[in-house]
PDB file of C-alpha atoms in Angstrom:
ATOM      1  CA  MET N 373     -78.649  -1.191 -19.699  1.00  0.00           C
ATOM      2  CA  GLY N 374     -78.361  -3.994 -17.173  1.00  0.00           C
ATOM      3  CA  ARG N 375     -74.645  -4.489 -17.845  1.00  0.00           C
ATOM      4  CA  ALA N 376     -73.948  -0.797 -17.410  1.00  0.00           C
ATOM      5  CA  SER N 377     -74.812  -1.060 -13.747  1.00  0.00           C
ATOM      6  CA  GLY N 378     -72.329  -3.882 -13.034  1.00  0.00           C
ATOM      7  CA  PRO N 379     -69.275  -3.499 -10.779  1.00  0.00           C
ATOM      8  CA  PRO N 380     -66.703  -2.688 -13.522  1.00  0.00           C
ATOM      9  CA  PHE N 381     -68.776   0.230 -14.749  1.00  0.00           C
ATOM     10  CA  ALA N 382     -69.380   1.437 -11.202  1.00  0.00           C
ATOM     11  CA  LEU N 383     -65.629   1.331 -10.628  1.00  0.00           C
ATOM     12  CA  ALA N 384     -65.012   3.293 -13.821  1.00  0.00           C
ATOM     13  CA  ALA N 385     -67.615   5.861 -12.778  1.00  0.00           C
ATOM     14  CA  ARG N 386     -65.960   6.199  -9.368  1.00  0.00           C
ATOM     15  CA  ALA N 387     -62.578   6.681 -11.027  1.00  0.00           C
ATOM     16  CA  ALA N 388     -64.027   9.405 -13.226  1.00  0.00           C
ATOM     17  CA  ASP N 389     -65.269  11.329 -10.199  1.00  0.00           C
ATOM     18  CA  ALA N 390     -63.333  14.407  -9.142  1.00  0.00           C
ATOM     19  CA  GLN N 391     -62.762  12.922  -5.702  1.00  0.00           C
ATOM     20  CA  ARG N 392     -59.328  11.578  -4.698  1.00  0.00           C
ATOM     21  CA  ARG N 393     -59.016   7.823  -5.464  1.00  0.00           C
ATOM     22  CA  VAL N 394     -56.666   5.252  -4.037  1.00  0.00           C
ATOM     23  CA  PRO N 395     -54.645   3.756  -6.952  1.00  0.00           C
ATOM     24  CA  GLU N 396     -54.477   0.311  -5.298  1.00  0.00           C
ATOM     25  CA  GLU N 397     -58.267   0.118  -5.174  1.00  0.00           C
ATOM     26  CA  LEU N 398     -58.542   1.005  -8.858  1.00  0.00           C
ATOM     27  CA  LEU N 399     -55.790  -1.446  -9.906  1.00  0.00           C
ATOM     28  CA  HIS N 400     -57.345  -4.220  -7.806  1.00  0.00           C
ATOM     29  CA  GLY N 401     -60.749  -3.580  -9.402  1.00  0.00           C
ATOM     30  CA  LEU N 402     -59.352  -3.592 -12.930  1.00  0.00           C
ATOM     31  CA  HIS N 403     -57.359  -6.770 -12.248  1.00  0.00           C
ATOM     32  CA  ALA N 404     -60.427  -8.483 -10.781  1.00  0.00           C
ATOM     33  CA  GLY N 405     -62.580  -7.400 -13.737  1.00  0.00           C
ATOM     34  CA  VAL N 406     -60.094  -8.802 -16.255  1.00  0.00           C
ATOM     35  CA  LYS N 407     -59.702 -11.992 -14.235  1.00  0.00           C
ATOM     36  CA  ASN N 408     -63.435 -12.747 -14.082  1.00  0.00           C
ATOM     37  CA  GLY N 409     -63.967 -11.752 -17.725  1.00  0.00           C
ATOM     38  CA  SER N 410     -66.176  -8.704 -17.199  1.00  0.00           C
ATOM     39  CA  LEU N 411     -63.450  -6.344 -18.517  1.00  0.00           C
ATOM     40  CA  ILE N 412     -61.350  -6.754 -21.631  1.00  0.00           C
ATOM     41  CA  PRO N 413     -58.366  -4.406 -21.869  1.00  0.00           C
ATOM     42  CA  VAL N 414     -57.723  -2.857 -25.264  1.00  0.00           C
ATOM     43  CA  LEU N 415     -54.216  -1.481 -25.746  1.00  0.00           C
ATOM     44  CA  CYS N 416     -52.402  -0.121 -28.786  1.00  0.00           C
ATOM     45  CA  ALA N 417     -48.758  -0.432 -29.716  1.00  0.00           C
ATOM     46  CA  ALA N 418     -46.528  -0.367 -32.780  1.00  0.00           C
ATOM     47  CA  ALA N 419     -43.960  -3.147 -32.468  1.00  0.00           C
ATOM     48  CA  SER N 420     -41.992  -2.170 -35.571  1.00  0.00           C
ATOM     49  CA  ARG N 421     -41.333   1.291 -34.113  1.00  0.00           C
ATOM     50  CA  LEU N 422     -41.256   0.202 -30.449  1.00  0.00           C
ATOM     51  CA  ILE N 423     -44.059   2.620 -29.629  1.00  0.00           C
ATOM     52  CA  GLY N 424     -46.031   1.670 -26.541  1.00  0.00           C
ATOM     53  CA  ILE N 425     -44.251  -1.660 -25.954  1.00  0.00           C
ATOM     54  CA  PRO N 426     -43.079  -0.857 -22.383  1.00  0.00           C
ATOM     55  CA  LEU N 427     -46.605   0.285 -21.469  1.00  0.00           C
ATOM     56  CA  LEU N 428     -48.076  -2.839 -23.043  1.00  0.00           C
ATOM     57  CA  LEU N 429     -45.739  -5.100 -21.064  1.00  0.00           C
ATOM     58  CA  ASP N 430     -46.481  -3.208 -17.849  1.00  0.00           C
ATOM     59  CA  ALA N 431     -50.218  -3.586 -18.486  1.00  0.00           C
ATOM     60  CA  ILE N 432     -49.825  -7.344 -19.048  1.00  0.00           C
ATOM     61  CA  VAL N 433     -48.075  -7.717 -15.701  1.00  0.00           C
ATOM     62  CA  THR N 434     -50.500  -5.432 -13.854  1.00  0.00           C
ATOM     63  CA  TYR N 435     -53.911  -6.337 -15.251  1.00  0.00           C
ATOM     64  CA  LEU N 436     -53.771  -9.910 -16.547  1.00  0.00           C
ATOM     65  CA  PRO N 437     -54.054 -12.834 -14.142  1.00  0.00           C
ATOM     66  CA  ALA N 438     -50.902 -14.751 -13.269  1.00  0.00           C
ATOM     67  CA  PRO N 439     -50.741 -18.444 -14.184  1.00  0.00           C
ATOM     68  CA  SER N 440     -51.101 -19.325 -10.500  1.00  0.00           C
ATOM     69  CA  GLU N 441     -54.455 -17.464 -10.435  1.00  0.00           C
ATOM     70  CA  ARG N 442     -55.952 -19.485 -13.273  1.00  0.00           C
ATOM     71  CA  PRO N 443     -58.244 -22.446 -12.629  1.00  0.00           C
ATOM     72  CA  ASP N 444     -57.302 -25.958 -13.691  1.00  0.00           C
ATOM     73  CA  VAL N 445     -57.578 -26.648 -17.438  1.00  0.00           C
ATOM     74  CA  HIS N 446     -59.922 -29.283 -18.862  1.00  0.00           C
ATOM     75  CA  ALA N 447     -58.433 -31.252 -21.765  1.00  0.00           C
ATOM     76  CA  ARG N 448     -58.560 -34.615 -23.548  1.00  0.00           C
ATOM     77  CA  ASP N 449     -55.855 -37.238 -23.597  1.00  0.00           C
ATOM     78  CA  ALA N 450     -54.778 -39.334 -26.618  1.00  0.00           C
ATOM     79  CA  LYS N 451     -57.716 -41.726 -26.058  1.00  0.00           C
ATOM     80  CA  GLN N 452     -60.196 -38.786 -26.000  1.00  0.00           C
ATOM     81  CA  ASN N 453     -60.837 -39.145 -22.261  1.00  0.00           C
ATOM     82  CA  ASP N 454     -61.573 -35.956 -20.329  1.00  0.00           C
ATOM     83  CA  VAL N 455     -58.748 -35.035 -17.951  1.00  0.00           C
ATOM     84  CA  VAL N 456     -58.101 -32.121 -15.624  1.00  0.00           C
ATOM     85  CA  VAL N 457     -54.656 -30.520 -15.942  1.00  0.00           C
ATOM     86  CA  ALA N 458     -53.402 -28.917 -12.749  1.00  0.00           C
ATOM     87  CA  THR N 459     -51.762 -25.529 -13.370  1.00  0.00           C
ATOM     88  CA  SER N 460     -49.005 -25.934 -10.812  1.00  0.00           C
ATOM     89  CA  ALA N 461     -45.291 -26.457 -11.413  1.00  0.00           C
ATOM     90  CA  ASP N 462     -45.406 -29.688  -9.378  1.00  0.00           C
ATOM     91  CA  ALA N 463     -47.966 -31.331 -11.683  1.00  0.00           C
ATOM     92  CA  PRO N 464     -46.992 -33.639 -14.543  1.00  0.00           C
ATOM     93  CA  LEU N 465     -45.995 -31.820 -17.726  1.00  0.00           C
ATOM     94  CA  ALA N 466     -48.862 -30.796 -20.000  1.00  0.00           C
ATOM     95  CA  ALA N 467     -47.929 -28.591 -22.949  1.00  0.00           C
ATOM     96  CA  LEU N 468     -49.343 -27.761 -26.364  1.00  0.00           C
ATOM     97  CA  VAL N 469     -47.156 -27.164 -29.427  1.00  0.00           C
ATOM     98  CA  PHE N 470     -49.000 -24.559 -31.493  1.00  0.00           C
ATOM     99  CA  LYS N 471     -46.412 -23.838 -34.192  1.00  0.00           C
ATOM    100  CA  THR N 472     -43.338 -25.549 -35.638  1.00  0.00           C
ATOM    101  CA  VAL N 473     -40.957 -23.862 -38.087  1.00  0.00           C
ATOM    102  CA  ALA N 474     -37.768 -24.978 -39.786  1.00  0.00           C
ATOM    103  CA  ASP N 475     -34.907 -22.509 -39.378  1.00  0.00           C
ATOM    104  CA  PRO N 476     -31.916 -23.038 -41.701  1.00  0.00           C
ATOM    105  CA  TYR N 477     -29.423 -22.095 -38.966  1.00  0.00           C
ATOM    106  CA  VAL N 478     -30.997 -23.531 -35.810  1.00  0.00           C
ATOM    107  CA  GLY N 479     -33.087 -26.427 -37.141  1.00  0.00           C
ATOM    108  CA  LYS N 480     -36.659 -27.285 -36.183  1.00  0.00           C
ATOM    109  CA  LEU N 481     -38.197 -24.845 -33.679  1.00  0.00           C
ATOM    110  CA  SER N 482     -41.465 -25.596 -31.891  1.00  0.00           C
ATOM    111  CA  TYR N 483     -43.434 -22.907 -30.094  1.00  0.00           C
ATOM    112  CA  PHE N 484     -45.436 -24.242 -27.170  1.00  0.00           C
ATOM    113  CA  ARG N 485     -47.510 -23.257 -24.179  1.00  0.00           C
ATOM    114  CA  VAL N 486     -47.082 -25.033 -20.846  1.00  0.00           C
ATOM    115  CA  TYR N 487     -50.373 -25.623 -19.036  1.00  0.00           C
ATOM    116  CA  GLY N 488     -48.954 -27.543 -16.090  1.00  0.00           C
ATOM    117  CA  GLY N 489     -45.698 -28.987 -14.879  1.00  0.00           C
ATOM    118  CA  THR N 490     -42.170 -27.915 -15.739  1.00  0.00           C
ATOM    119  CA  PHE N 491     -40.537 -28.037 -19.176  1.00  0.00           C
ATOM    120  CA  ARG N 492     -36.774 -28.656 -18.987  1.00  0.00           C
ATOM    121  CA  SER N 493     -34.150 -28.584 -21.711  1.00  0.00           C
ATOM    122  CA  ASP N 494     -32.226 -31.755 -22.575  1.00  0.00           C
ATOM    123  CA  SER N 495     -35.054 -34.028 -21.426  1.00  0.00           C
ATOM    124  CA  GLN N 496     -37.595 -36.355 -23.030  1.00  0.00           C
ATOM    125  CA  VAL N 497     -41.336 -35.793 -23.276  1.00  0.00           C
ATOM    126  CA  VAL N 498     -44.092 -37.993 -24.641  1.00  0.00           C
ATOM    127  CA  ASN N 499     -45.867 -36.777 -27.766  1.00  0.00           C
ATOM    128  CA  ALA N 500     -49.507 -37.604 -26.975  1.00  0.00           C
ATOM    129  CA  THR N 501     -50.525 -37.541 -30.646  1.00  0.00           C
ATOM    130  CA  ARG N 502     -47.938 -40.114 -31.722  1.00  0.00           C
ATOM    131  CA  GLY N 503     -47.538 -41.875 -28.380  1.00  0.00           C
ATOM    132  CA  LYS N 504     -43.752 -41.762 -28.704  1.00  0.00           C
ATOM    133  CA  PRO N 505     -41.053 -40.029 -26.656  1.00  0.00           C
ATOM    134  CA  GLU N 506     -39.323 -37.012 -28.178  1.00  0.00           C
ATOM    135  CA  ARG N 507     -36.096 -35.326 -27.157  1.00  0.00           C
ATOM    136  CA  VAL N 508     -36.184 -31.700 -26.020  1.00  0.00           C
ATOM    137  CA  GLY N 509     -33.057 -29.778 -26.960  1.00  0.00           C
ATOM    138  CA  GLN N 510     -32.283 -26.197 -26.076  1.00  0.00           C
ATOM    139  CA  ILE N 511     -35.156 -23.995 -24.874  1.00  0.00           C
ATOM    140  CA  TYR N 512     -35.247 -20.409 -26.131  1.00  0.00           C
ATOM    141  CA  PHE N 513     -37.511 -17.841 -24.456  1.00  0.00           C
ATOM    142  CA  VAL N 514     -39.298 -15.512 -26.866  1.00  0.00           C
TER     143      VAL N 514
END
């Protein structure tokens, strides 16, 4: 019962009222609720039939926080020391490869997420696990 009286539920109750609402106020409230973790959007789509994909992408842009709105990330370096990774483009590169696949036509593809810094094609990065530099080839956006 205590959670039902929180700001996201009050905002939802106000939106359900028959009175005229300002869309910016509602969007700002939903964005703020998702950003602070008190709201979790649930959306449905069927990717194989392209049903709901434009609405899903619009909702991602509208409701989810931008990378610049996120706080700094806490991580560990290769020596297991705690470090803080700044989430700005000017910071040193910090990225995590979460999947690598071998494509018979393209070669080895690695999917990664950039936490801070800028990832550029045709450059070298240091693999923190191995402690060795690796060459970055072409970057494809998925």
